[in-house]
CSV table of C-alpha atoms in Angstrom, one decimal:
chain,number,residue,atom,x,y,z
A,1,MET,CA,17.2,48.4,-42.1
A,2,PRO,CA,14.4,46.1,-43.2
A,3,ALA,CA,15.5,42.8,-44.8
A,4,PRO,CA,14.8,43.0,-48.6
A,5,GLY,CA,11.9,40.5,-48.5
A,6,SER,CA,11.0,37.6,-46.2
A,7,ALA,CA,10.8,33.9,-46.9
A,8,ARG,CA,7.2,32.9,-46.4
A,9,GLY,CA,5.2,29.7,-46.5
A,10,ASN,CA,4.3,26.8,-44.3
A,11,GLY,CA,6.7,24.3,-45.8
A,12,VAL,CA,9.8,23.1,-43.9
A,13,LEU,CA,12.1,24.8,-46.4
A,14,SER,CA,10.4,28.1,-46.1
A,15,LYS,CA,10.7,28.0,-42.3
A,16,LEU,CA,14.4,27.3,-42.6
A,17,LEU,CA,15.0,30.1,-45.0
A,18,ARG,CA,12.7,32.8,-43.5
A,19,ARG,CA,14.4,36.1,-42.9
A,20,LYS,CA,13.7,38.7,-40.3
A,21,THR,CA,13.3,42.5,-40.5
A,22,ILE,CA,15.9,44.4,-38.6
A,23,ILE,CA,14.2,46.6,-36.0
A,24,ALA,CA,15.8,50.0,-35.2
A,25,ARG,CA,17.0,50.6,-31.6
A,26,GLU,CA,14.3,53.1,-30.9
A,27,ASP,CA,11.6,50.6,-32.0
A,28,GLN,CA,12.8,47.9,-29.5
A,29,PRO,CA,10.5,47.3,-26.5
A,30,GLN,CA,11.6,49.6,-23.6
A,31,GLU,CA,12.6,46.7,-21.4
A,32,GLN,CA,14.9,45.4,-24.2
A,33,ARG,CA,16.4,48.7,-25.3
A,34,LEU,CA,20.1,49.4,-24.9
A,35,ALA,CA,21.5,52.8,-24.3
A,36,ALA,CA,23.5,54.5,-27.0
A,37,THR,CA,26.6,55.7,-25.1
A,38,LEU,CA,29.6,54.8,-27.4
A,39,SER,CA,31.5,56.9,-29.9
A,40,TRP,CA,34.2,56.0,-32.4
A,41,PRO,CA,37.1,56.3,-30.0
A,42,HIS,CA,35.4,53.8,-27.7
A,43,LEU,CA,34.8,51.4,-30.6
A,44,LEU,CA,38.4,51.8,-31.8
A,45,ALA,CA,39.7,51.0,-28.4
A,46,LEU,CA,37.3,48.0,-28.1
A,47,GLY,CA,38.6,46.6,-31.4
A,48,VAL,CA,42.3,47.1,-30.6
A,49,GLY,CA,41.7,45.8,-27.1
A,50,ALA,CA,40.2,42.6,-28.5
A,51,ILE,CA,42.7,42.1,-31.3
A,52,VAL,CA,46.0,42.9,-29.5
A,53,GLY,CA,46.3,40.3,-26.7
A,54,THR,CA,47.6,36.8,-26.4
A,55,GLY,CA,48.0,36.5,-30.1
A,56,ILE,CA,51.0,38.9,-30.5
A,57,LEU,CA,52.4,38.0,-27.1
A,58,THR,CA,52.5,34.2,-27.8
A,59,LEU,CA,51.7,33.3,-31.4
A,60,ILE,CA,54.8,34.8,-33.0
A,61,GLY,CA,56.6,31.8,-31.6
A,62,VAL,CA,54.0,29.3,-32.8
A,63,GLY,CA,53.9,30.9,-36.2
A,64,ALA,CA,57.7,31.0,-36.5
A,65,ASP,CA,57.8,27.3,-35.7
A,66,ARG,CA,55.5,26.6,-38.6
A,67,ALA,CA,56.8,29.0,-41.2
A,68,GLY,CA,60.2,30.2,-40.2
A,69,PRO,CA,61.0,33.9,-41.0
A,70,ALA,CA,58.2,33.7,-43.6
A,71,VAL,CA,55.9,34.1,-40.6
A,72,LEU,CA,56.0,37.8,-41.7
A,73,LEU,CA,54.2,36.7,-44.8
A,74,SER,CA,51.8,34.6,-42.7
A,75,PHE,CA,50.9,37.7,-40.7
A,76,ALA,CA,50.4,39.8,-43.9
A,77,ILE,CA,48.2,37.1,-45.5
A,78,ALA,CA,46.0,36.6,-42.3
A,79,GLY,CA,45.8,40.4,-42.0
A,80,ALA,CA,44.8,40.8,-45.7
A,81,ILE,CA,42.0,38.2,-45.4
A,82,CYS,CA,40.8,39.8,-42.2
A,83,ALA,CA,40.9,43.2,-43.9
A,84,CYS,CA,38.4,41.9,-46.5
A,85,ALA,CA,36.2,40.6,-43.7
A,86,ALA,CA,36.5,43.9,-41.8
A,87,LEU,CA,35.4,45.9,-44.8
A,88,ALA,CA,32.4,43.5,-45.3
A,89,TYR,CA,31.6,43.9,-41.6
A,90,ALA,CA,31.7,47.7,-41.8
A,91,GLU,CA,29.3,47.7,-44.7
A,92,MET,CA,26.9,45.3,-43.1
A,93,ALA,CA,27.1,47.0,-39.7
A,94,THR,CA,26.3,50.4,-41.0
A,95,MET,CA,23.4,49.0,-43.1
A,96,MET,CA,22.0,47.1,-40.2
A,97,PRO,CA,23.0,48.9,-37.0
A,98,ALA,CA,21.7,46.3,-34.6
A,99,SER,CA,23.3,44.0,-32.1
A,100,GLY,CA,24.1,40.4,-33.1
A,101,SER,CA,26.9,40.9,-35.6
A,102,ALA,CA,27.2,38.1,-38.2
A,103,TYR,CA,24.2,36.3,-36.7
A,104,THR,CA,21.9,39.3,-37.3
A,105,TYR,CA,23.2,39.9,-40.9
A,106,SER,CA,22.8,36.3,-41.8
A,107,TYR,CA,19.2,36.2,-40.4
A,108,ALA,CA,18.3,39.3,-42.5
A,109,VAL,CA,20.0,38.3,-45.7
A,110,LEU,CA,20.5,34.5,-45.9
A,111,GLY,CA,17.8,33.0,-43.7
A,112,GLU,CA,17.1,31.5,-40.3
A,113,VAL,CA,19.0,28.2,-40.6
A,114,PHE,CA,22.1,30.0,-41.8
A,115,ALA,CA,21.8,32.5,-38.9
A,116,TRP,CA,21.5,29.6,-36.5
A,117,VAL,CA,24.7,28.0,-37.8
A,118,VAL,CA,26.5,31.3,-37.6
A,119,GLY,CA,25.2,32.1,-34.1
A,120,TRP,CA,26.1,28.6,-32.9
A,121,SER,CA,29.6,29.1,-34.3
A,122,LEU,CA,29.9,32.5,-32.6
A,123,ILE,CA,28.9,30.9,-29.3
A,124,LEU,CA,31.8,28.5,-29.8
A,125,GLU,CA,34.2,31.2,-30.8
A,126,TYR,CA,33.5,33.7,-28.0
A,127,SER,CA,33.2,31.0,-25.3
A,128,LEU,CA,36.5,29.4,-26.1
A,129,VAL,CA,38.3,32.8,-26.5
A,130,VAL,CA,37.1,34.1,-23.2
A,131,SER,CA,37.8,30.8,-21.4
A,132,THR,CA,41.2,30.4,-23.0
A,133,VAL,CA,42.3,34.0,-22.2
A,134,ALA,CA,41.0,33.6,-18.6
A,135,VAL,CA,43.1,30.5,-18.1
A,136,GLY,CA,46.1,32.4,-19.6
A,137,TRP,CA,45.6,35.2,-17.2
A,138,SER,CA,45.4,32.7,-14.4
A,139,GLY,CA,48.8,31.4,-15.4
A,140,TYR,CA,50.3,34.8,-14.8
A,141,ALA,CA,48.4,35.4,-11.6
A,142,ALA,CA,49.0,32.0,-9.9
A,143,PRO,CA,52.8,32.7,-9.2
A,144,LEU,CA,51.7,35.8,-7.3
A,145,LEU,CA,49.1,34.0,-5.2
A,146,LEU,CA,50.9,30.8,-4.3
A,147,PRO,CA,53.5,32.5,-2.0
A,148,LEU,CA,50.5,34.0,-0.1
A,149,GLY,CA,49.3,30.5,0.8
A,150,PHE,CA,46.7,30.2,-1.9
A,151,PRO,CA,46.0,26.4,-2.5
A,152,GLU,CA,47.7,25.2,-5.7
A,153,ALA,CA,44.8,22.9,-6.4
A,154,LEU,CA,42.6,26.0,-6.9
A,155,THR,CA,44.8,27.5,-9.6
A,156,ARG,CA,44.2,24.9,-12.3
A,157,GLY,CA,41.4,22.6,-13.5
A,158,PRO,CA,41.0,18.9,-13.1
A,159,GLU,CA,42.8,18.1,-16.4
A,160,LEU,CA,46.0,19.5,-14.9
A,161,GLY,CA,45.5,17.7,-11.5
A,162,GLY,CA,43.7,20.5,-9.7
A,163,LEU,CA,40.2,21.1,-8.6
A,164,VAL,CA,39.0,24.3,-10.2
A,165,ASN,CA,40.8,27.3,-11.7
A,166,VAL,CA,39.7,30.0,-9.2
A,167,PRO,CA,41.7,32.9,-10.7
A,168,ALA,CA,40.2,32.3,-14.1
A,169,VAL,CA,36.7,32.3,-12.7
A,170,PHE,CA,37.6,35.4,-10.7
A,171,ILE,CA,38.8,37.5,-13.6
A,172,ILE,CA,35.7,36.5,-15.6
A,173,ALA,CA,33.5,37.7,-12.7
A,174,VAL,CA,35.4,41.0,-12.5
A,175,VAL,CA,35.0,41.7,-16.2
A,176,ALA,CA,31.3,40.7,-16.1
A,177,GLY,CA,30.8,43.0,-13.2
A,178,LEU,CA,32.3,45.9,-15.2
A,179,LEU,CA,30.0,45.2,-18.1
A,180,MET,CA,27.0,45.1,-15.9
A,181,LEU,CA,28.1,48.4,-14.2
A,182,GLY,CA,27.8,50.2,-17.5
A,183,THR,CA,28.9,50.0,-21.1
A,184,ARG,CA,30.5,53.4,-21.3
A,185,GLU,CA,32.4,53.0,-18.0
A,186,SER,CA,33.8,49.6,-19.2
A,187,ALA,CA,34.8,51.2,-22.5
A,188,ARG,CA,36.7,54.0,-20.8
A,189,LEU,CA,38.7,51.6,-18.6
A,190,ASN,CA,39.4,49.5,-21.7
A,191,ALA,CA,40.7,52.5,-23.6
A,192,VAL,CA,43.3,53.2,-20.8
A,193,LEU,CA,44.5,49.6,-20.8
A,194,VAL,CA,44.8,49.6,-24.6
A,195,VAL,CA,47.1,52.6,-24.5
A,196,VAL,CA,49.3,50.7,-22.0
A,197,LYS,CA,49.5,47.7,-24.3
A,198,ILE,CA,50.4,49.7,-27.4
A,199,ALA,CA,53.1,51.6,-25.5
A,200,THR,CA,54.6,48.3,-24.4
A,201,LEU,CA,54.8,46.9,-27.9
A,202,ILE,CA,56.3,50.2,-29.1
A,203,LEU,CA,58.9,49.7,-26.3
A,204,PHE,CA,59.7,46.2,-27.5
A,205,VAL,CA,60.3,47.4,-31.1
A,206,ALA,CA,62.4,50.3,-30.0
A,207,VAL,CA,64.6,48.0,-27.9
A,208,THR,CA,65.0,45.2,-30.4
A,209,LEU,CA,65.6,47.2,-33.6
A,210,PRO,CA,69.2,48.0,-32.8
A,211,ALA,CA,69.8,44.2,-32.6
A,212,PHE,CA,68.2,43.6,-36.0
A,213,ASP,CA,70.3,41.2,-38.2
A,214,ALA,CA,69.1,40.5,-41.7
A,215,ALA,CA,70.9,37.1,-41.6
A,216,ASN,CA,68.2,35.9,-39.3
A,217,LEU,CA,65.7,36.1,-42.2
A,218,ALA,CA,67.5,33.5,-44.3
A,219,PRO,CA,66.3,31.1,-45.4
A,220,PHE,CA,63.1,33.0,-45.6
A,221,MET,CA,60.7,30.2,-46.4
A,222,PRO,CA,62.2,26.9,-45.1
A,223,PHE,CA,58.9,25.0,-44.9
A,224,GLY,CA,57.3,26.2,-48.2
A,225,PHE,CA,54.0,28.1,-48.8
A,226,ALA,CA,51.1,25.5,-48.7
A,227,LYS,CA,50.3,23.4,-45.7
A,228,SER,CA,52.3,20.2,-45.5
A,229,VAL,CA,53.1,17.7,-42.7
A,230,SER,CA,56.7,17.7,-41.7
A,231,PRO,CA,58.6,14.5,-40.7
A,232,ASP,CA,57.9,15.3,-37.0
A,233,GLY,CA,54.2,15.3,-37.6
A,234,VAL,CA,53.6,19.0,-37.4
A,235,GLU,CA,51.7,20.8,-40.1
A,236,ARG,CA,54.0,23.5,-41.4
A,237,GLY,CA,54.1,26.1,-44.2
A,238,VAL,CA,53.1,29.8,-44.6
A,239,MET,CA,49.4,29.0,-44.8
A,240,ALA,CA,49.5,26.6,-41.9
A,241,ALA,CA,51.0,29.4,-39.8
A,242,ALA,CA,48.5,31.9,-41.2
A,243,ALA,CA,45.6,29.6,-40.1
A,244,ILE,CA,46.9,29.7,-36.6
A,245,ILE,CA,48.0,33.3,-36.6
A,246,PHE,CA,44.5,34.2,-37.7
A,247,PHE,CA,43.6,33.9,-34.0
A,248,ALA,CA,45.8,37.0,-33.4
A,249,PHE,CA,43.7,39.2,-35.7
A,250,TYR,CA,40.1,38.6,-35.0
A,251,GLY,CA,38.2,40.7,-32.4
A,252,PHE,CA,37.1,43.5,-34.6
A,253,ASP,CA,33.9,41.6,-35.1
A,254,ALA,CA,33.1,42.4,-31.4
A,255,ILE,CA,32.7,46.1,-32.5
A,256,SER,CA,29.7,45.2,-34.7
A,257,THR,CA,27.9,43.8,-31.7
A,258,ALA,CA,28.0,47.3,-30.2
A,259,ALA,CA,25.9,48.8,-33.1
A,260,GLU,CA,22.8,49.5,-30.9
A,261,GLU,CA,24.9,51.2,-28.3
A,262,THR,CA,26.7,53.5,-30.7
A,263,LYS,CA,25.7,57.2,-30.9
A,264,ARG,CA,26.4,57.5,-34.7
A,265,PRO,CA,26.5,54.0,-36.1
A,266,GLU,CA,26.4,55.1,-39.7
A,267,ARG,CA,29.8,56.7,-39.2
A,268,ASP,CA,31.4,55.3,-36.0
A,269,LEU,CA,31.1,51.6,-36.7
A,270,ALA,CA,33.1,51.8,-39.9
A,271,ILE,CA,35.8,53.9,-38.2
A,272,GLY,CA,36.0,51.4,-35.3
A,273,ILE,CA,36.1,48.2,-37.5
A,274,VAL,CA,38.4,49.3,-40.3
A,275,GLY,CA,40.6,51.5,-38.1
A,276,SER,CA,41.3,48.9,-35.5
A,277,MET,CA,42.0,46.3,-38.2
A,278,ALA,CA,44.4,48.6,-40.0
A,279,ALA,CA,46.2,49.7,-36.9
A,280,CYS,CA,46.6,46.1,-35.6
A,281,THR,CA,47.9,44.7,-38.9
A,282,LEU,CA,50.6,47.4,-38.9
A,283,ILE,CA,51.5,46.7,-35.3
A,284,TYR,CA,51.7,43.0,-35.9
A,285,VAL,CA,54.0,43.1,-38.9
A,286,VAL,CA,56.4,45.6,-37.3
A,287,VAL,CA,56.6,43.6,-34.1
A,288,ALA,CA,57.1,40.3,-36.0
A,289,ALA,CA,59.8,41.8,-38.1
A,290,ALA,CA,61.6,43.2,-35.0
A,291,ALA,CA,61.3,39.8,-33.3
A,292,ILE,CA,62.6,37.7,-36.3
A,293,GLY,CA,65.4,40.2,-36.9
A,294,ALA,CA,66.6,40.3,-33.3
A,295,LEU,CA,66.9,36.5,-32.8
A,296,PRO,CA,67.0,33.4,-35.0
A,297,PHE,CA,63.4,32.0,-35.0
A,298,GLY,CA,64.5,28.6,-33.8
A,299,ARG,CA,65.6,30.0,-30.4
A,300,PHE,CA,62.1,31.3,-29.5
A,301,ALA,CA,59.8,29.1,-31.6
A,302,ASP,CA,58.7,26.9,-28.7
A,303,SER,CA,58.5,29.6,-26.1
A,304,PRO,CA,55.2,30.5,-24.4
A,305,GLU,CA,56.5,34.0,-24.0
A,306,PRO,CA,58.6,34.7,-27.1
A,307,LEU,CA,58.8,38.5,-26.8
A,308,ALA,CA,60.1,38.4,-23.3
A,309,LEU,CA,62.5,35.6,-24.2
A,310,ILE,CA,63.9,37.6,-27.1
A,311,LEU,CA,64.5,40.6,-24.8
A,312,ARG,CA,66.3,38.4,-22.3
A,313,GLU,CA,68.5,36.8,-25.0
A,314,ILE,CA,69.7,40.2,-26.3
A,315,GLY,CA,70.5,41.3,-22.7
A,316,ARG,CA,67.4,43.4,-21.9
A,317,ALA,CA,66.0,41.5,-19.0
A,318,PRO,CA,64.4,44.5,-17.2
A,319,VAL,CA,62.4,45.3,-20.4
A,320,ALA,CA,61.4,41.6,-20.6
A,321,THR,CA,59.9,41.9,-17.1
A,322,VAL,CA,57.9,44.9,-18.3
A,323,VAL,CA,56.6,43.1,-21.4
A,324,ALA,CA,55.6,40.0,-19.3
A,325,GLY,CA,53.8,42.3,-16.9
A,326,ALA,CA,52.0,43.9,-19.8
A,327,ALA,CA,50.5,40.5,-20.6
A,328,VAL,CA,48.6,40.6,-17.4
A,329,ILE,CA,47.2,44.0,-18.4
A,330,ALA,CA,46.5,42.9,-22.0
A,331,LEU,CA,44.4,39.9,-21.3
A,332,PRO,CA,41.5,41.5,-19.4
A,333,THR,CA,40.8,43.8,-22.3
A,334,VAL,CA,40.4,40.8,-24.6
A,335,LEU,CA,38.1,39.3,-22.0
A,336,LEU,CA,36.0,42.5,-21.9
A,337,ALA,CA,35.6,42.7,-25.7
A,338,PHE,CA,34.7,39.1,-26.2
A,339,LEU,CA,32.5,38.7,-23.1
A,340,TYR,CA,30.7,41.9,-24.2
A,341,GLY,CA,30.2,40.6,-27.8
A,342,GLN,CA,28.9,37.2,-26.7
A,343,SER,CA,26.4,38.7,-24.3
A,344,ARG,CA,25.0,40.9,-27.1
A,345,ILE,CA,24.7,37.9,-29.4
A,346,PHE,CA,22.9,35.9,-26.7
A,347,LEU,CA,20.7,39.0,-26.2
A,348,VAL,CA,19.6,39.1,-29.8
A,349,MET,CA,19.0,35.3,-29.9
A,350,ALA,CA,16.8,35.7,-26.8
A,351,ARG,CA,14.8,38.4,-28.6
A,352,ASP,CA,14.4,36.1,-31.6
A,353,GLY,CA,13.0,33.3,-29.3
A,354,PHE,CA,15.9,30.9,-29.3
A,355,LEU,CA,16.5,31.7,-25.6
A,356,PRO,CA,13.9,32.5,-22.9
A,357,GLN,CA,12.5,36.0,-23.5
A,358,GLY,CA,13.2,37.1,-19.9
A,359,LEU,CA,16.9,37.0,-20.7
A,360,ALA,CA,16.5,39.9,-23.2
A,361,ARG,CA,15.5,42.4,-20.5
A,362,VAL,CA,17.9,45.2,-19.7
A,363,SER,CA,18.5,46.9,-16.4
A,364,PRO,CA,16.2,50.0,-16.1
A,365,VAL,CA,19.0,51.9,-14.3
A,366,ARG,CA,22.2,50.9,-16.1
A,367,LYS,CA,20.6,50.0,-19.5
A,368,THR,CA,22.8,46.9,-19.7
A,369,PRO,CA,21.6,43.3,-20.2
A,370,VAL,CA,22.4,42.1,-16.7
A,371,ARG,CA,20.6,38.8,-16.9
A,372,ILE,CA,22.2,37.7,-20.2
A,373,THR,CA,25.7,38.9,-19.0
A,374,LEU,CA,25.4,36.8,-15.9
A,375,LEU,CA,24.4,33.7,-18.0
A,376,THR,CA,27.3,34.3,-20.4
A,377,ALA,CA,29.8,34.8,-17.5
A,378,ALA,CA,28.6,31.6,-15.8
A,379,LEU,CA,28.9,29.6,-19.0
A,380,VAL,CA,32.5,30.7,-19.8
A,381,ALA,CA,33.5,30.4,-16.1
A,382,VAL,CA,32.5,26.7,-16.1
A,383,ILE,CA,34.6,26.1,-19.2
A,384,ALA,CA,37.6,28.1,-17.8
A,385,GLY,CA,37.4,26.7,-14.3
A,386,ILE,CA,36.8,23.0,-14.9
A,387,LEU,CA,36.8,21.8,-18.5
A,388,PRO,CA,40.0,21.0,-20.5
A,389,ILE,CA,40.4,23.6,-23.2
A,390,ASP,CA,44.0,23.3,-24.4
A,391,GLU,CA,43.3,21.0,-27.4
A,392,ILE,CA,40.0,22.6,-28.4
A,393,ALA,CA,40.9,26.2,-28.2
A,394,ALA,CA,41.7,26.2,-32.0
A,395,LEU,CA,38.0,25.6,-32.5
A,396,ALA,CA,37.6,29.3,-31.9
A,397,ASN,CA,39.3,29.9,-35.2
A,398,ALA,CA,36.9,27.6,-37.0
A,399,GLY,CA,33.9,29.4,-35.6
A,400,THR,CA,35.2,32.8,-36.5
A,401,LEU,CA,36.0,31.7,-40.1
A,402,ILE,CA,32.5,30.6,-40.6
A,403,ALA,CA,31.1,33.9,-39.4
A,404,PHE,CA,33.5,35.8,-41.7
A,405,ILE,CA,32.5,33.7,-44.6
A,406,ALA,CA,28.8,34.4,-43.8
A,407,VAL,CA,29.4,38.2,-43.7
A,408,GLY,CA,31.3,38.2,-46.9
A,409,THR,CA,28.4,36.2,-48.5
A,410,CYS,CA,25.9,38.7,-47.1
A,411,LEU,CA,27.8,41.6,-48.7
A,412,ILE,CA,27.8,39.8,-52.1
A,413,VAL,CA,24.1,38.8,-51.9
A,414,LEU,CA,22.9,42.3,-50.9
A,415,ARG,CA,25.0,43.9,-53.7
A,416,ARG,CA,23.1,41.8,-56.1
A,417,ARG,CA,19.7,41.7,-54.4
A,418,ALA,CA,19.5,45.4,-53.3
A,419,PRO,CA,22.2,47.4,-55.2
A,420,ASP,CA,20.5,50.7,-54.5
A,421,ALA,CA,19.9,50.2,-50.8
A,422,PRO,CA,21.4,52.9,-48.6
A,423,ARG,CA,25.0,52.1,-47.6
A,424,PRO,CA,26.4,54.6,-45.1
A,425,PHE,CA,29.7,52.9,-45.6
A,426,ARG,CA,30.3,51.3,-49.0
A,427,ALA,CA,33.3,48.8,-49.1
A,428,PRO,CA,35.5,49.6,-52.1
A,429,LEU,CA,35.5,46.9,-54.8
A,430,GLY,CA,32.7,45.3,-52.8
A,431,LEU,CA,32.2,42.1,-54.8
A,432,LEU,CA,36.0,41.5,-54.8
A,433,VAL,CA,36.2,42.3,-51.1
A,434,GLY,CA,33.3,39.9,-50.3
A,435,ALA,CA,34.9,37.2,-52.5
A,436,GLY,CA,38.2,37.7,-50.8
A,437,ALA,CA,36.6,37.3,-47.4
A,438,VAL,CA,34.8,34.1,-48.4
A,439,LEU,CA,37.5,32.4,-50.4
A,440,GLY,CA,40.3,33.5,-48.1
A,441,CYS,CA,38.6,32.3,-44.9
A,442,ALA,CA,37.5,29.1,-46.6
A,443,TYR,CA,41.2,28.4,-47.5
A,444,LEU,CA,42.2,29.1,-43.9
A,445,PHE,CA,39.5,26.8,-42.7
A,446,LEU,CA,40.9,24.0,-44.9
A,447,SER,CA,44.4,24.8,-43.5
A,448,LEU,CA,43.3,24.1,-39.9
A,449,PRO,CA,44.3,20.8,-38.4
A,450,ALA,CA,42.0,17.9,-39.4
A,451,LYS,CA,41.1,17.3,-35.8
A,452,THR,CA,39.9,20.9,-35.4
A,453,GLN,CA,37.7,20.6,-38.5
A,454,GLY,CA,36.2,17.3,-37.2
A,455,TYR,CA,35.3,18.8,-33.8
A,456,PHE,CA,33.8,21.8,-35.5
A,457,LEU,CA,31.6,19.7,-37.7
A,458,LEU,CA,30.5,17.7,-34.7
A,459,TRP,CA,29.7,20.9,-32.8
A,460,ASN,CA,27.5,22.1,-35.6
A,461,ALA,CA,25.8,18.8,-36.0
A,462,ILE,CA,24.7,19.1,-32.4
A,463,GLY,CA,23.6,22.7,-33.0
A,464,LEU,CA,21.5,21.7,-36.0
A,465,ALA,CA,19.8,19.0,-34.0
A,466,ILE,CA,19.0,21.5,-31.2
A,467,TYR,CA,17.7,24.0,-33.8
A,468,LEU,CA,15.4,21.4,-35.6
A,469,GLY,CA,14.2,20.0,-32.3
A,470,TYR,CA,13.7,23.2,-30.4
A,471,GLY,CA,14.6,26.5,-32.1
A,472,VAL,CA,12.6,26.3,-35.4
A,473,ALA,CA,9.3,26.0,-33.6
A,474,ARG,CA,10.1,28.9,-31.2
A,475,SER,CA,11.4,31.4,-33.6
A,476,ARG,CA,9.6,34.8,-33.2
A,477,VAL,CA,10.2,35.5,-36.9
A,478,SER,CA,7.2,33.2,-37.7
A,479,SER,CA,4.8,35.6,-36.0
A,480,PRO,CA,3.3,38.5,-38.1
A,481,ALA,CA,4.6,41.1,-35.6
A,482,SER,CA,8.2,40.2,-36.5
A,483,ARG,CA,7.9,40.5,-40.2
């Protein structure tokens, strides 16, 4: 869909606010054109695969530590805010079925400098998510490798006394290889693994429900609703937990990066985005309720594997082993979705001139962006294999919140600027949905730890310096052909 107008002029402000026209897939140069091979079941599985991962397997404990039994409310609030964002994404994605997600929508609606900030934030989000999940997968794989004589120094990065986290680099390489092999082939494997994950969570609920005790829900809100600092220095409250639990919900935005590779984007994108969000919200609330009801929250709040711990505590150790094993299966699907999404965002930024044009070429045989996928995999492999990420992983939340705020803003702006533009999917109560996404995500951003907010502002200050010194002069939007 063409952007409704373009910012023109030779002044600095006009350059910062220039908007680009969205080019249809069939109008892309042949060497940059992606193959449309995905349908709505692939997109639904991609979304569920991205959303259901480390979040539900580990963050129930973190959330319970900050909110107590009211973590159920934290899940519902985070899910409601994400639902507003998902509806906004669905409307934007069907109006502009092009790769790039929030970066592309911001470029077409808000202007180049806003698009850069969103794209720079998405780079942060996707890189940290992929790297963090790869390190988490390595934590499960290392105990299997060490008895075989694998050097312990090669199972963790320098910040933990090792040399390089080889298993983390390995799983990134495997997933990148699958993506380069073919989008549809990767989507099929992802769908199989998603079914295994959902079946495992259903098993957890079925086993723990008989142990449900309503007394474990009292007192329901021991730390209050708003974020506050407890005597031990930890930020607690329902909203503090929601800001952390938010990590467990996002991932549906990766679906919007698949727009150019979707057979019927005007229908399938909305099904994939809204459907995966609705399904995962239901799954999370049910699993959280079963967990809180089966065991007092204080007994699993600090556990890195709360679901498995709960099962062992209620005498179901064999099932706990199954759940722990499912974590190994769950993590690669998250890697696949986010590595896929980041490579597509990089692809569009290369098309726009912010990265070398040669990186935008796709394989003539597989019709996948091999070069950009290799670059993306190399970037996140360095982060996962060498750099310390434990304290900065929360930055992924900040990057995602900014992207969601931008998409909600785009929905509101286009409803005002172009109310009669074709909308294959029209979000119900659009202005309220957009406002809910903007205000809800802004509140969650303010609920993040102050250190996280500071790091995020520093990251974007660096990004703006790069844009002003490099990107603004190389933008292809300034050329007549791109208008």
